[in-house]
Amino acid sequence: MIGIVLTAATIFAAPVSADVIVASGWARASILASRPGAVYLTLQADPSDALLFVSTPVANAAIIHSVETGEGGIARMGTVVRLPLAAGAVVTMEPGDMHIMLMKLTKKLVEGESFPLTLTFENTGEMTIDVPILGIAAKCPAKATQ
Ligand SMILES: [Cu+2]
């Protein structure tokens, strides 16, 4: 009989997957569709995993960007090809830090609407979440409540 023995990971599964929890996802509304958008969220994998690709119908490309402050305090964005997720560690994407950049929006991101975002993980495979669009001046909602 297969499927009778449930592991702890199965019993306490997140709504979308037993191995990766994607939480607090949000995007900022865009003023113009010609400007890139950004998605912020938190990731937690157990056992360890890695985020490989991101895609969404609202953008031609979704790229994982890291932000590093270089000489003279100028922040530079770099493309992350493979984002490792250590077992149990929470990876936070937030304004001014790592984010998922939405290049060439296919539509304006309107406050109050939402869009699907598909994340492909090395071990867990594909997961699709619904990303709510917050206001143009929105900051990280998790921090705003602290
Ligand atoms: Cu970026």
mmCIF file of N, CA and C and ligand atoms in Angstrom:
data_model
loop_
_atom_site.group_PDB
_atom_site.id
_atom_site.type_symbol
_atom_site.label_atom_id
_atom_site.label_comp_id
_atom_site.label_asym_id
_atom_site.label_seq_id
_atom_site.Cartn_x
_atom_site.Cartn_y
_atom_site.Cartn_z
ATOM 1 N N MET A 1 0.851 -1.202 0.000
ATOM 2 C CA MET A 1 0.000 0.000 0.000
ATOM 3 C C MET A 1 0.881 1.244 0.000
ATOM 4 N N ILE A 2 0.738 2.009 -0.985
ATOM 5 C CA ILE A 2 1.525 3.235 -1.070
ATOM 6 C C ILE A 2 0.603 4.406 -0.726
ATOM 7 N N GLY A 3 1.136 5.337 0.010
ATOM 8 C CA GLY A 3 0.366 6.543 0.288
ATOM 9 C C GLY A 3 -0.288 6.537 1.654
ATOM 10 N N ILE A 4 -0.109 5.488 2.425
ATOM 11 C CA ILE A 4 -0.680 5.437 3.773
ATOM 12 C C ILE A 4 0.225 6.170 4.756
ATOM 13 N N VAL A 5 1.516 5.993 4.596
ATOM 14 C CA VAL A 5 2.462 6.599 5.528
ATOM 15 C C VAL A 5 2.697 8.055 5.143
ATOM 16 N N LEU A 6 2.235 8.946 5.991
ATOM 17 C CA LEU A 6 2.429 10.372 5.723
ATOM 18 C C LEU A 6 3.625 10.865 6.512
ATOM 19 N N THR A 7 4.494 11.573 5.849
ATOM 20 C CA THR A 7 5.618 12.164 6.571
ATOM 21 C C THR A 7 5.148 13.455 7.227
ATOM 22 N N ALA A 8 5.933 13.946 8.157
ATOM 23 C CA ALA A 8 5.592 15.206 8.818
ATOM 24 C C ALA A 8 5.439 16.315 7.788
ATOM 25 N N ALA A 9 6.275 16.281 6.768
ATOM 26 C CA ALA A 9 6.235 17.327 5.747
ATOM 27 C C ALA A 9 4.897 17.311 5.026
ATOM 28 N N THR A 10 4.335 16.129 4.861
ATOM 29 C CA THR A 10 3.056 16.021 4.163
ATOM 30 C C THR A 10 1.921 16.534 5.051
ATOM 31 N N ILE A 11 1.969 16.147 6.305
ATOM 32 C CA ILE A 11 0.888 16.528 7.231
ATOM 33 C C ILE A 11 0.832 18.046 7.417
ATOM 34 N N PHE A 12 2.001 18.652 7.562
ATOM 35 C CA PHE A 12 2.032 20.089 7.813
ATOM 36 C C PHE A 12 2.323 20.866 6.540
ATOM 37 N N ALA A 13 1.846 20.353 5.440
ATOM 38 C CA ALA A 13 2.149 20.957 4.142
ATOM 39 C C ALA A 13 1.636 22.387 4.046
ATOM 40 N N ALA A 14 2.419 23.199 3.382
ATOM 41 C CA ALA A 14 1.956 24.537 3.016
ATOM 42 C C ALA A 14 0.858 24.348 1.974
ATOM 43 N N PRO A 15 0.057 25.371 1.746
ATOM 44 C CA PRO A 15 -1.044 25.202 0.802
ATOM 45 C C PRO A 15 -0.581 24.761 -0.589
ATOM 46 N N VAL A 16 0.605 25.170 -0.996
ATOM 47 C CA VAL A 16 1.028 24.918 -2.355
ATOM 48 C C VAL A 16 2.026 23.783 -2.503
ATOM 49 N N SER A 17 2.817 23.483 -1.497
ATOM 50 C CA SER A 17 3.818 22.435 -1.651
ATOM 51 C C SER A 17 4.296 21.957 -0.306
ATOM 52 N N ALA A 18 4.747 20.711 -0.270
ATOM 53 C CA ALA A 18 5.251 20.161 0.978
ATOM 54 C C ALA A 18 6.681 20.601 1.254
ATOM 55 N N ASP A 19 7.413 20.973 0.220
ATOM 56 C CA ASP A 19 8.848 21.183 0.375
ATOM 57 C C ASP A 19 9.275 22.646 0.347
ATOM 58 N N VAL A 20 8.539 23.488 -0.344
ATOM 59 C CA VAL A 20 8.896 24.902 -0.396
ATOM 60 C C VAL A 20 7.674 25.729 -0.005
ATOM 61 N N ILE A 21 7.899 26.697 0.867
ATOM 62 C CA ILE A 21 6.828 27.619 1.242
ATOM 63 C C ILE A 21 7.122 28.955 0.580
ATOM 64 N N VAL A 22 6.209 29.403 -0.240
ATOM 65 C CA VAL A 22 6.327 30.725 -0.855
ATOM 66 C C VAL A 22 5.279 31.591 -0.183
ATOM 67 N N ALA A 23 5.706 32.650 0.485
ATOM 68 C CA ALA A 23 4.767 33.450 1.265
ATOM 69 C C ALA A 23 4.986 34.937 1.026
ATOM 70 N N SER A 24 4.014 35.722 1.478
ATOM 71 C CA SER A 24 4.103 37.186 1.467
ATOM 72 C C SER A 24 4.428 37.758 0.095
ATOM 73 N N GLY A 25 3.944 37.119 -0.952
ATOM 74 C CA GLY A 25 4.221 37.636 -2.295
ATOM 75 C C GLY A 25 3.413 38.893 -2.587
ATOM 76 N N TRP A 26 4.049 39.872 -3.208
ATOM 77 C CA TRP A 26 3.340 41.075 -3.634
ATOM 78 C C TRP A 26 4.150 41.806 -4.699
ATOM 79 N N ALA A 27 3.465 42.625 -5.443
ATOM 80 C CA ALA A 27 4.121 43.461 -6.444
ATOM 81 C C ALA A 27 3.623 44.880 -6.255
ATOM 82 N N ARG A 28 4.410 45.821 -6.730
ATOM 83 C CA ARG A 28 4.015 47.225 -6.639
ATOM 84 C C ARG A 28 3.323 47.598 -7.946
ATOM 85 N N ALA A 29 2.292 48.398 -7.835
ATOM 86 C CA ALA A 29 1.597 48.857 -9.042
ATOM 87 C C ALA A 29 2.569 49.631 -9.926
ATOM 88 N N SER A 30 2.390 49.533 -11.248
ATOM 89 C CA SER A 30 3.263 50.256 -12.168
ATOM 90 C C SER A 30 2.547 51.487 -12.704
ATOM 91 N N ILE A 31 3.328 52.565 -12.889
ATOM 92 C CA ILE A 31 2.753 53.795 -13.446
ATOM 93 C C ILE A 31 2.579 53.613 -14.950
ATOM 94 N N LEU A 32 3.603 53.011 -15.561
ATOM 95 C CA LEU A 32 3.588 52.769 -16.999
ATOM 96 C C LEU A 32 3.960 51.321 -17.257
ATOM 97 N N ALA A 33 3.346 50.721 -18.278
ATOM 98 C CA ALA A 33 3.699 49.347 -18.630
ATOM 99 C C ALA A 33 5.115 49.276 -19.188
ATOM 100 N N SER A 34 5.672 50.418 -19.606
ATOM 101 C CA SER A 34 7.025 50.429 -20.169
ATOM 102 C C SER A 34 8.107 50.327 -19.101
ATOM 103 N N ARG A 35 7.745 50.522 -17.840
ATOM 104 C CA ARG A 35 8.712 50.389 -16.751
ATOM 105 C C ARG A 35 8.695 48.951 -16.239
ATOM 106 N N PRO A 36 9.860 48.406 -15.845
ATOM 107 C CA PRO A 36 9.831 47.051 -15.292
ATOM 108 C C PRO A 36 9.102 47.010 -13.953
ATOM 109 N N GLY A 37 8.505 45.872 -13.662
ATOM 110 C CA GLY A 37 7.861 45.672 -12.365
ATOM 111 C C GLY A 37 8.753 44.823 -11.488
ATOM 112 N N ALA A 38 8.356 44.649 -10.236
ATOM 113 C CA ALA A 38 9.130 43.821 -9.323
ATOM 114 C C ALA A 38 8.189 43.066 -8.400
ATOM 115 N N VAL A 39 8.564 41.830 -8.105
ATOM 116 C CA VAL A 39 7.808 41.000 -7.172
ATOM 117 C C VAL A 39 8.690 40.735 -5.961
ATOM 118 N N TYR A 40 8.077 40.818 -4.792
ATOM 119 C CA TYR A 40 8.774 40.531 -3.538
ATOM 120 C C TYR A 40 8.048 39.387 -2.851
ATOM 121 N N LEU A 41 8.794 38.506 -2.204
ATOM 122 C CA LEU A 41 8.190 37.360 -1.518
ATOM 123 C C LEU A 41 9.225 36.735 -0.591
ATOM 124 N N THR A 42 8.786 35.757 0.161
ATOM 125 C CA THR A 42 9.732 34.998 0.978
ATOM 126 C C THR A 42 9.673 33.530 0.548
ATOM 127 N N LEU A 43 10.823 32.879 0.647
ATOM 128 C CA LEU A 43 10.952 31.473 0.269
ATOM 129 C C LEU A 43 11.556 30.708 1.431
ATOM 130 N N GLN A 44 11.018 29.527 1.665
ATOM 131 C CA GLN A 44 11.616 28.657 2.679
ATOM 132 C C GLN A 44 11.494 27.219 2.195
ATOM 133 N N ALA A 45 12.604 26.539 2.089
ATOM 134 C CA ALA A 45 12.623 25.160 1.603
ATOM 135 C C ALA A 45 13.114 24.226 2.697
ATOM 136 N N ASP A 46 12.533 23.045 2.756
ATOM 137 C CA ASP A 46 12.998 22.022 3.678
ATOM 138 C C ASP A 46 12.551 20.676 3.147
ATOM 139 N N PRO A 47 13.406 19.850 2.646
ATOM 140 C CA PRO A 47 14.874 19.971 2.565
ATOM 141 C C PRO A 47 15.314 21.051 1.569
ATOM 142 N N SER A 48 16.612 21.248 1.487
ATOM 143 C CA SER A 48 17.153 22.326 0.659
ATOM 144 C C SER A 48 16.723 22.167 -0.796
ATOM 145 N N ASP A 49 16.651 23.294 -1.471
ATOM 146 C CA ASP A 49 16.212 23.315 -2.865
ATOM 147 C C ASP A 49 16.897 24.521 -3.514
ATOM 148 N N ALA A 50 16.514 24.831 -4.734
ATOM 149 C CA ALA A 50 17.044 26.032 -5.385
ATOM 150 C C ALA A 50 15.992 26.550 -6.350
ATOM 151 N N LEU A 51 15.890 27.868 -6.424
ATOM 152 C CA LEU A 51 14.962 28.496 -7.374
ATOM 153 C C LEU A 51 15.715 28.697 -8.689
ATOM 154 N N LEU A 52 15.155 28.144 -9.751
ATOM 155 C CA LEU A 52 15.840 28.182 -11.047
ATOM 156 C C LEU A 52 15.243 29.201 -12.015
ATOM 157 N N PHE A 53 13.918 29.179 -12.171
ATOM 158 C CA PHE A 53 13.269 30.057 -13.145
ATOM 159 C C PHE A 53 12.003 30.647 -12.558
ATOM 160 N N VAL A 54 11.625 31.790 -13.089
ATOM 161 C CA VAL A 54 10.360 32.420 -12.724
ATOM 162 C C VAL A 54 9.698 32.883 -14.016
ATOM 163 N N SER A 55 8.397 32.740 -14.087
ATOM 164 C CA SER A 55 7.694 33.257 -15.263
ATOM 165 C C SER A 55 6.306 33.724 -14.875
ATOM 166 N N THR A 56 5.752 34.616 -15.669
ATOM 167 C CA THR A 56 4.417 35.142 -15.439
ATOM 168 C C THR A 56 3.856 35.656 -16.759
ATOM 169 N N PRO A 57 2.547 35.512 -16.956
ATOM 170 C CA PRO A 57 1.966 36.025 -18.200
ATOM 171 C C PRO A 57 1.995 37.558 -18.302
ATOM 172 N N VAL A 58 2.253 38.272 -17.201
ATOM 173 C CA VAL A 58 2.229 39.741 -17.275
ATOM 174 C C VAL A 58 3.570 40.337 -17.709
ATOM 175 N N ALA A 59 4.586 39.495 -17.935
ATOM 176 C CA ALA A 59 5.890 40.018 -18.361
ATOM 177 C C ALA A 59 6.542 39.075 -19.365
ATOM 178 N N ASN A 60 7.313 39.646 -20.278
ATOM 179 C CA ASN A 60 8.027 38.815 -21.255
ATOM 180 C C ASN A 60 9.109 37.987 -20.576
ATOM 181 N N ALA A 61 9.686 38.514 -19.497
ATOM 182 C CA ALA A 61 10.709 37.779 -18.763
ATOM 183 C C ALA A 61 10.647 38.168 -17.297
ATOM 184 N N ALA A 62 10.873 37.193 -16.436
ATOM 185 C CA ALA A 62 10.971 37.443 -14.997
ATOM 186 C C ALA A 62 12.350 36.963 -14.560
ATOM 187 N N ILE A 63 13.116 37.875 -13.960
ATOM 188 C CA ILE A 63 14.514 37.596 -13.644
ATOM 189 C C ILE A 63 14.752 37.797 -12.152
ATOM 190 N N ILE A 64 15.486 36.855 -11.551
ATOM 191 C CA ILE A 64 15.843 37.014 -10.138
ATOM 192 C C ILE A 64 17.015 37.993 -10.092
ATOM 193 N N HIS A 65 16.848 39.078 -9.347
ATOM 194 C CA HIS A 65 17.889 40.093 -9.227
ATOM 195 C C HIS A 65 18.389 40.188 -7.793
ATOM 196 N N SER A 66 19.683 40.217 -7.654
ATOM 197 C CA SER A 66 20.273 40.555 -6.363
ATOM 198 C C SER A 66 20.655 42.030 -6.420
ATOM 199 N N VAL A 67 20.783 42.656 -5.270
ATOM 200 C CA VAL A 67 21.187 44.057 -5.219
ATOM 201 C C VAL A 67 22.437 44.158 -4.364
ATOM 202 N N GLU A 68 23.475 44.713 -4.953
ATOM 203 C CA GLU A 68 24.708 44.904 -4.187
ATOM 204 C C GLU A 68 25.105 46.361 -4.245
ATOM 205 N N THR A 69 25.547 46.890 -3.127
ATOM 206 C CA THR A 69 25.974 48.272 -3.096
ATOM 207 C C THR A 69 27.470 48.323 -3.356
ATOM 208 N N GLY A 70 27.830 48.963 -4.460
ATOM 209 C CA GLY A 70 29.232 49.022 -4.851
ATOM 210 C C GLY A 70 29.892 50.305 -4.398
ATOM 211 N N GLU A 71 30.978 50.664 -5.063
ATOM 212 C CA GLU A 71 31.727 51.872 -4.722
ATOM 213 C C GLU A 71 30.848 53.107 -4.849
ATOM 214 N N GLY A 72 30.978 54.009 -3.900
ATOM 215 C CA GLY A 72 30.198 55.237 -3.923
ATOM 216 C C GLY A 72 28.750 55.029 -3.518
ATOM 217 N N GLY A 73 28.444 53.856 -2.959
ATOM 218 C CA GLY A 73 27.099 53.596 -2.476
ATOM 219 C C GLY A 73 26.072 53.407 -3.574
ATOM 220 N N ILE A 74 26.539 53.120 -4.786
ATOM 221 C CA ILE A 74 25.595 52.934 -5.886
ATOM 222 C C ILE A 74 25.138 51.479 -5.926
ATOM 223 N N ALA A 75 23.823 51.293 -5.850
ATOM 224 C CA ALA A 75 23.263 49.943 -5.859
ATOM 225 C C ALA A 75 23.242 49.403 -7.282
ATOM 226 N N ARG A 76 23.712 48.183 -7.443
ATOM 227 C CA ARG A 76 23.704 47.552 -8.762
ATOM 228 C C ARG A 76 22.934 46.240 -8.673
ATOM 229 N N MET A 77 22.161 45.968 -9.719
ATOM 230 C CA MET A 77 21.400 44.733 -9.750
ATOM 231 C C MET A 77 22.151 43.690 -10.562
ATOM 232 N N GLY A 78 22.175 42.486 -10.063
ATOM 233 C CA GLY A 78 22.813 41.390 -10.783
ATOM 234 C C GLY A 78 21.843 40.237 -10.957
ATOM 235 N N THR A 79 21.940 39.542 -12.062
ATOM 236 C CA THR A 79 21.053 38.411 -12.322
ATOM 237 C C THR A 79 21.508 37.184 -11.552
ATOM 238 N N VAL A 80 20.571 36.556 -10.872
ATOM 239 C CA VAL A 80 20.858 35.326 -10.135
ATOM 240 C C VAL A 80 20.366 34.165 -10.995
ATOM 241 N N VAL A 81 21.284 33.323 -11.429
ATOM 242 C CA VAL A 81 20.924 32.212 -12.322
ATOM 243 C C VAL A 81 20.301 31.066 -11.528
ATOM 244 N N ARG A 82 20.809 30.842 -10.334
ATOM 245 C CA ARG A 82 20.295 29.758 -9.487
ATOM 246 C C ARG A 82 20.351 30.252 -8.053
ATOM 247 N N LEU A 83 19.171 30.369 -7.432
ATOM 248 C CA LEU A 83 19.126 30.874 -6.059
ATOM 249 C C LEU A 83 19.050 29.698 -5.095
ATOM 250 N N PRO A 84 20.155 29.392 -4.380
ATOM 251 C CA PRO A 84 20.126 28.257 -3.460
ATOM 252 C C PRO A 84 19.262 28.564 -2.243
ATOM 253 N N LEU A 85 18.500 27.560 -1.807
ATOM 254 C CA LEU A 85 17.659 27.696 -0.615
ATOM 255 C C LEU A 85 18.124 26.649 0.385
ATOM 256 N N ALA A 86 18.817 27.102 1.408
ATOM 257 C CA ALA A 86 19.314 26.184 2.444
ATOM 258 C C ALA A 86 18.132 25.664 3.254
ATOM 259 N N ALA A 87 18.228 24.443 3.714
ATOM 260 C CA ALA A 87 17.122 23.824 4.453
ATOM 261 C C ALA A 87 16.710 24.675 5.647
ATOM 262 N N GLY A 88 15.447 25.063 5.679
ATOM 263 C CA GLY A 88 14.893 25.792 6.811
ATOM 264 C C GLY A 88 15.128 27.282 6.807
ATOM 265 N N ALA A 89 16.070 27.772 6.018
ATOM 266 C CA ALA A 89 16.387 29.203 6.025
ATOM 267 C C ALA A 89 15.348 29.988 5.217
ATOM 268 N N VAL A 90 14.995 31.164 5.722
ATOM 269 C CA VAL A 90 14.033 32.004 5.021
ATOM 270 C C VAL A 90 14.796 32.991 4.140
ATOM 271 N N VAL A 91 14.497 32.976 2.859
ATOM 272 C CA VAL A 91 15.083 33.937 1.927
ATOM 273 C C VAL A 91 14.030 35.013 1.676
ATOM 274 N N THR A 92 14.389 36.247 1.976
ATOM 275 C CA THR A 92 13.432 37.342 1.865
ATOM 276 C C THR A 92 13.772 38.230 0.679
ATOM 277 N N MET A 93 12.788 38.455 -0.165
ATOM 278 C CA MET A 93 12.942 39.428 -1.244
ATOM 279 C C MET A 93 12.110 40.635 -0.854
ATOM 280 N N GLU A 94 12.753 41.807 -0.827
ATOM 281 C CA GLU A 94 12.038 43.011 -0.401
ATOM 282 C C GLU A 94 12.635 44.218 -1.111
ATOM 283 N N PRO A 95 11.899 45.350 -1.113
ATOM 284 C CA PRO A 95 12.408 46.535 -1.801
ATOM 285 C C PRO A 95 13.804 46.912 -1.317
ATOM 286 N N GLY A 96 14.696 47.226 -2.246
ATOM 287 C CA GLY A 96 16.071 47.578 -1.921
ATOM 288 C C GLY A 96 16.973 46.378 -1.795
ATOM 289 N N ASP A 97 16.389 45.195 -1.899
ATOM 290 C CA ASP A 97 17.163 43.962 -1.780
ATOM 291 C C ASP A 97 16.771 43.038 -2.937
ATOM 292 N N MET A 98 17.009 41.771 -2.763
ATOM 293 C CA MET A 98 16.701 40.824 -3.830
ATOM 294 C C MET A 98 15.227 40.922 -4.234
ATOM 295 N N HIS A 99 14.968 40.728 -5.521
ATOM 296 C CA HIS A 99 13.594 40.807 -6.030
ATOM 297 C C HIS A 99 13.489 40.018 -7.329
ATOM 298 N N ILE A 100 12.282 39.828 -7.777
ATOM 299 C CA ILE A 100 12.059 39.240 -9.100
ATOM 300 C C ILE A 100 11.635 40.373 -10.011
ATOM 301 N N MET A 101 12.495 40.688 -10.988
ATOM 302 C CA MET A 101 12.226 41.815 -11.878
ATOM 303 C C MET A 101 11.384 41.334 -13.048
ATOM 304 N N LEU A 102 10.334 42.070 -13.323
ATOM 305 C CA LEU A 102 9.451 41.730 -14.445
ATOM 306 C C LEU A 102 9.797 42.637 -15.612
ATOM 307 N N MET A 103 10.424 42.073 -16.636
ATOM 308 C CA MET A 103 10.872 42.844 -17.788
ATOM 309 C C MET A 103 9.793 42.844 -18.869
ATOM 310 N N LYS A 104 9.643 43.993 -19.519
ATOM 311 C CA LYS A 104 8.667 44.127 -20.610
ATOM 312 C C LYS A 104 7.286 43.641 -20.172
ATOM 313 N N LEU A 105 6.655 44.418 -19.328
ATOM 314 C CA LEU A 105 5.306 44.074 -18.879
ATOM 315 C C LEU A 105 4.366 43.998 -20.080
ATOM 316 N N THR A 106 3.516 42.984 -20.065
ATOM 317 C CA THR A 106 2.527 42.856 -21.141
ATOM 318 C C THR A 106 1.278 43.661 -20.806
ATOM 319 N N LYS A 107 1.163 44.078 -19.553
ATOM 320 C CA LYS A 107 0.064 44.943 -19.128
ATOM 321 C C LYS A 107 0.497 45.745 -17.917
ATOM 322 N N LYS A 108 -0.163 46.863 -17.702
ATOM 323 C CA LYS A 108 0.090 47.688 -16.535
ATOM 324 C C LYS A 108 -0.327 46.921 -15.278
ATOM 325 N N LEU A 109 0.454 47.050 -14.222
ATOM 326 C CA LEU A 109 0.098 46.393 -12.964
ATOM 327 C C LEU A 109 -0.782 47.351 -12.160
ATOM 328 N N VAL A 110 -2.041 46.978 -12.030
ATOM 329 C CA VAL A 110 -3.037 47.862 -11.424
ATOM 330 C C VAL A 110 -3.292 47.449 -9.975
ATOM 331 N N GLU A 111 -3.215 48.430 -9.088
ATOM 332 C CA GLU A 111 -3.456 48.185 -7.656
ATOM 333 C C GLU A 111 -4.805 47.497 -7.447
ATOM 334 N N GLY A 112 -4.806 46.482 -6.595
ATOM 335 C CA GLY A 112 -6.034 45.763 -6.292
ATOM 336 C C GLY A 112 -6.214 44.505 -7.137
ATOM 337 N N GLU A 113 -5.485 44.432 -8.267
ATOM 338 C CA GLU A 113 -5.551 43.229 -9.091
ATOM 339 C C GLU A 113 -4.456 42.255 -8.638
ATOM 340 N N SER A 114 -4.382 41.124 -9.287
ATOM 341 C CA SER A 114 -3.331 40.161 -8.976
ATOM 342 C C SER A 114 -2.978 39.405 -10.249
ATOM 343 N N PHE A 115 -1.866 38.688 -10.204
ATOM 344 C CA PHE A 115 -1.456 37.917 -11.376
ATOM 345 C C PHE A 115 -0.730 36.653 -10.927
ATOM 346 N N PRO A 116 -0.740 35.604 -11.777
ATOM 347 C CA PRO A 116 -0.043 34.375 -11.409
ATOM 348 C C PRO A 116 1.456 34.474 -11.666
ATOM 349 N N LEU A 117 2.232 33.843 -10.812
ATOM 350 C CA LEU A 117 3.688 33.798 -10.956
ATOM 351 C C LEU A 117 4.094 32.340 -10.754
ATOM 352 N N THR A 118 4.790 31.790 -11.736
ATOM 353 C CA THR A 118 5.212 30.393 -11.649
ATOM 354 C C THR A 118 6.693 30.323 -11.329
ATOM 355 N N LEU A 119 7.009 29.627 -10.246
ATOM 356 C CA LEU A 119 8.398 29.465 -9.822
ATOM 357 C C LEU A 119 8.807 28.017 -10.071
ATOM 358 N N THR A 120 9.969 27.820 -10.658
ATOM 359 C CA THR A 120 10.464 26.468 -10.906
ATOM 360 C C THR A 120 11.637 26.189 -9.989
ATOM 361 N N PHE A 121 11.472 25.169 -9.150
ATOM 362 C CA PHE A 121 12.516 24.782 -8.199
ATOM 363 C C PHE A 121 13.216 23.515 -8.683
ATOM 364 N N GLU A 122 14.475 23.411 -8.320
ATOM 365 C CA GLU A 122 15.296 22.277 -8.745
ATOM 366 C C GLU A 122 14.676 20.937 -8.336
ATOM 367 N N ASN A 123 14.229 20.830 -7.094
ATOM 368 C CA ASN A 123 13.689 19.551 -6.612
ATOM 369 C C ASN A 123 12.168 19.523 -6.590
ATOM 370 N N THR A 124 11.568 20.599 -6.155
ATOM 371 C CA THR A 124 10.111 20.621 -5.978
ATOM 372 C C THR A 124 9.375 20.763 -7.297
ATOM 373 N N GLY A 125 10.035 21.305 -8.308
ATOM 374 C CA GLY A 125 9.372 21.524 -9.588
ATOM 375 C C GLY A 125 8.629 22.847 -9.609
ATOM 376 N N GLU A 126 7.567 22.903 -10.380
ATOM 377 C CA GLU A 126 6.858 24.179 -10.580
ATOM 378 C C GLU A 126 5.813 24.433 -9.509
ATOM 379 N N MET A 127 5.728 25.705 -9.096
ATOM 380 C CA MET A 127 4.678 26.141 -8.192
ATOM 381 C C MET A 127 4.161 27.460 -8.714
ATOM 382 N N THR A 128 2.855 27.631 -8.715
ATOM 383 C CA THR A 128 2.287 28.902 -9.161
ATOM 384 C C THR A 128 1.583 29.570 -7.992
ATOM 385 N N ILE A 129 1.923 30.830 -7.766
ATOM 386 C CA ILE A 129 1.273 31.597 -6.705
ATOM 387 C C ILE A 129 0.537 32.773 -7.335
ATOM 388 N N ASP A 130 -0.378 33.341 -6.574
ATOM 389 C CA ASP A 130 -1.108 34.511 -7.019
ATOM 390 C C ASP A 130 -0.490 35.723 -6.319
ATOM 391 N N VAL A 131 -0.046 36.705 -7.100
ATOM 392 C CA VAL A 131 0.658 37.857 -6.537
ATOM 393 C C VAL A 131 -0.264 39.072 -6.512
ATOM 394 N N PRO A 132 -0.630 39.557 -5.319
ATOM 395 C CA PRO A 132 -1.465 40.753 -5.250
ATOM 396 C C PRO A 132 -0.658 42.007 -5.608
ATOM 397 N N ILE A 133 -1.319 42.955 -6.251
ATOM 398 C CA ILE A 133 -0.664 44.212 -6.616
ATOM 399 C C ILE A 133 -1.058 45.270 -5.602
ATOM 400 N N LEU A 134 -0.046 45.809 -4.932
ATOM 401 C CA LEU A 134 -0.282 46.852 -3.928
ATOM 402 C C LEU A 134 -0.031 48.218 -4.557
ATOM 403 N N GLY A 135 -0.225 49.264 -3.781
ATOM 404 C CA GLY A 135 -0.096 50.623 -4.290
ATOM 405 C C GLY A 135 1.305 50.976 -4.764
ATOM 406 N N ILE A 136 1.405 52.058 -5.507
ATOM 407 C CA ILE A 136 2.676 52.504 -6.082
ATOM 408 C C ILE A 136 3.716 52.790 -4.987
ATOM 409 N N ALA A 137 3.256 53.288 -3.844
ATOM 410 C CA ALA A 137 4.193 53.646 -2.772
ATOM 411 C C ALA A 137 4.300 52.557 -1.717
ATOM 412 N N ALA A 138 3.763 51.367 -2.001
ATOM 413 C CA ALA A 138 3.738 50.305 -0.989
ATOM 414 C C ALA A 138 5.148 49.885 -0.593
ATOM 415 N N LYS A 139 5.298 49.619 0.704
ATOM 416 C CA LYS A 139 6.539 49.052 1.202
ATOM 417 C C LYS A 139 6.240 47.627 1.601
ATOM 418 N N CYS A 140 7.236 46.927 2.048
ATOM 419 C CA CYS A 140 7.049 45.528 2.413
ATOM 420 C C CYS A 140 5.889 45.408 3.421
ATOM 421 N N PRO A 141 4.798 44.719 3.084
ATOM 422 C CA PRO A 141 3.651 44.652 3.989
ATOM 423 C C PRO A 141 3.979 43.984 5.313
ATOM 424 N N ALA A 142 4.881 43.025 5.300
ATOM 425 C CA ALA A 142 5.246 42.336 6.545
ATOM 426 C C ALA A 142 5.911 43.307 7.513
ATOM 427 N N LYS A 143 6.761 44.195 6.959
ATOM 428 C CA LYS A 143 7.467 45.163 7.811
ATOM 429 C C LYS A 143 6.544 46.272 8.276
ATOM 430 N N ALA A 144 5.591 46.632 7.443
ATOM 431 C CA ALA A 144 4.704 47.745 7.767
ATOM 432 C C ALA A 144 3.880 47.443 9.012
ATOM 433 N N THR A 145 3.672 46.151 9.298
ATOM 434 C CA THR A 145 2.835 45.796 10.430
ATOM 435 C C THR A 145 3.634 45.660 11.715
ATOM 436 N N GLN A 146 4.976 45.789 11.622
ATOM 437 C CA GLN A 146 5.796 45.610 12.830
ATOM 438 C C GLN A 146 5.813 46.868 13.672
HETATM 439 CU CU CU B 1 15.927 44.337 -10.672
#
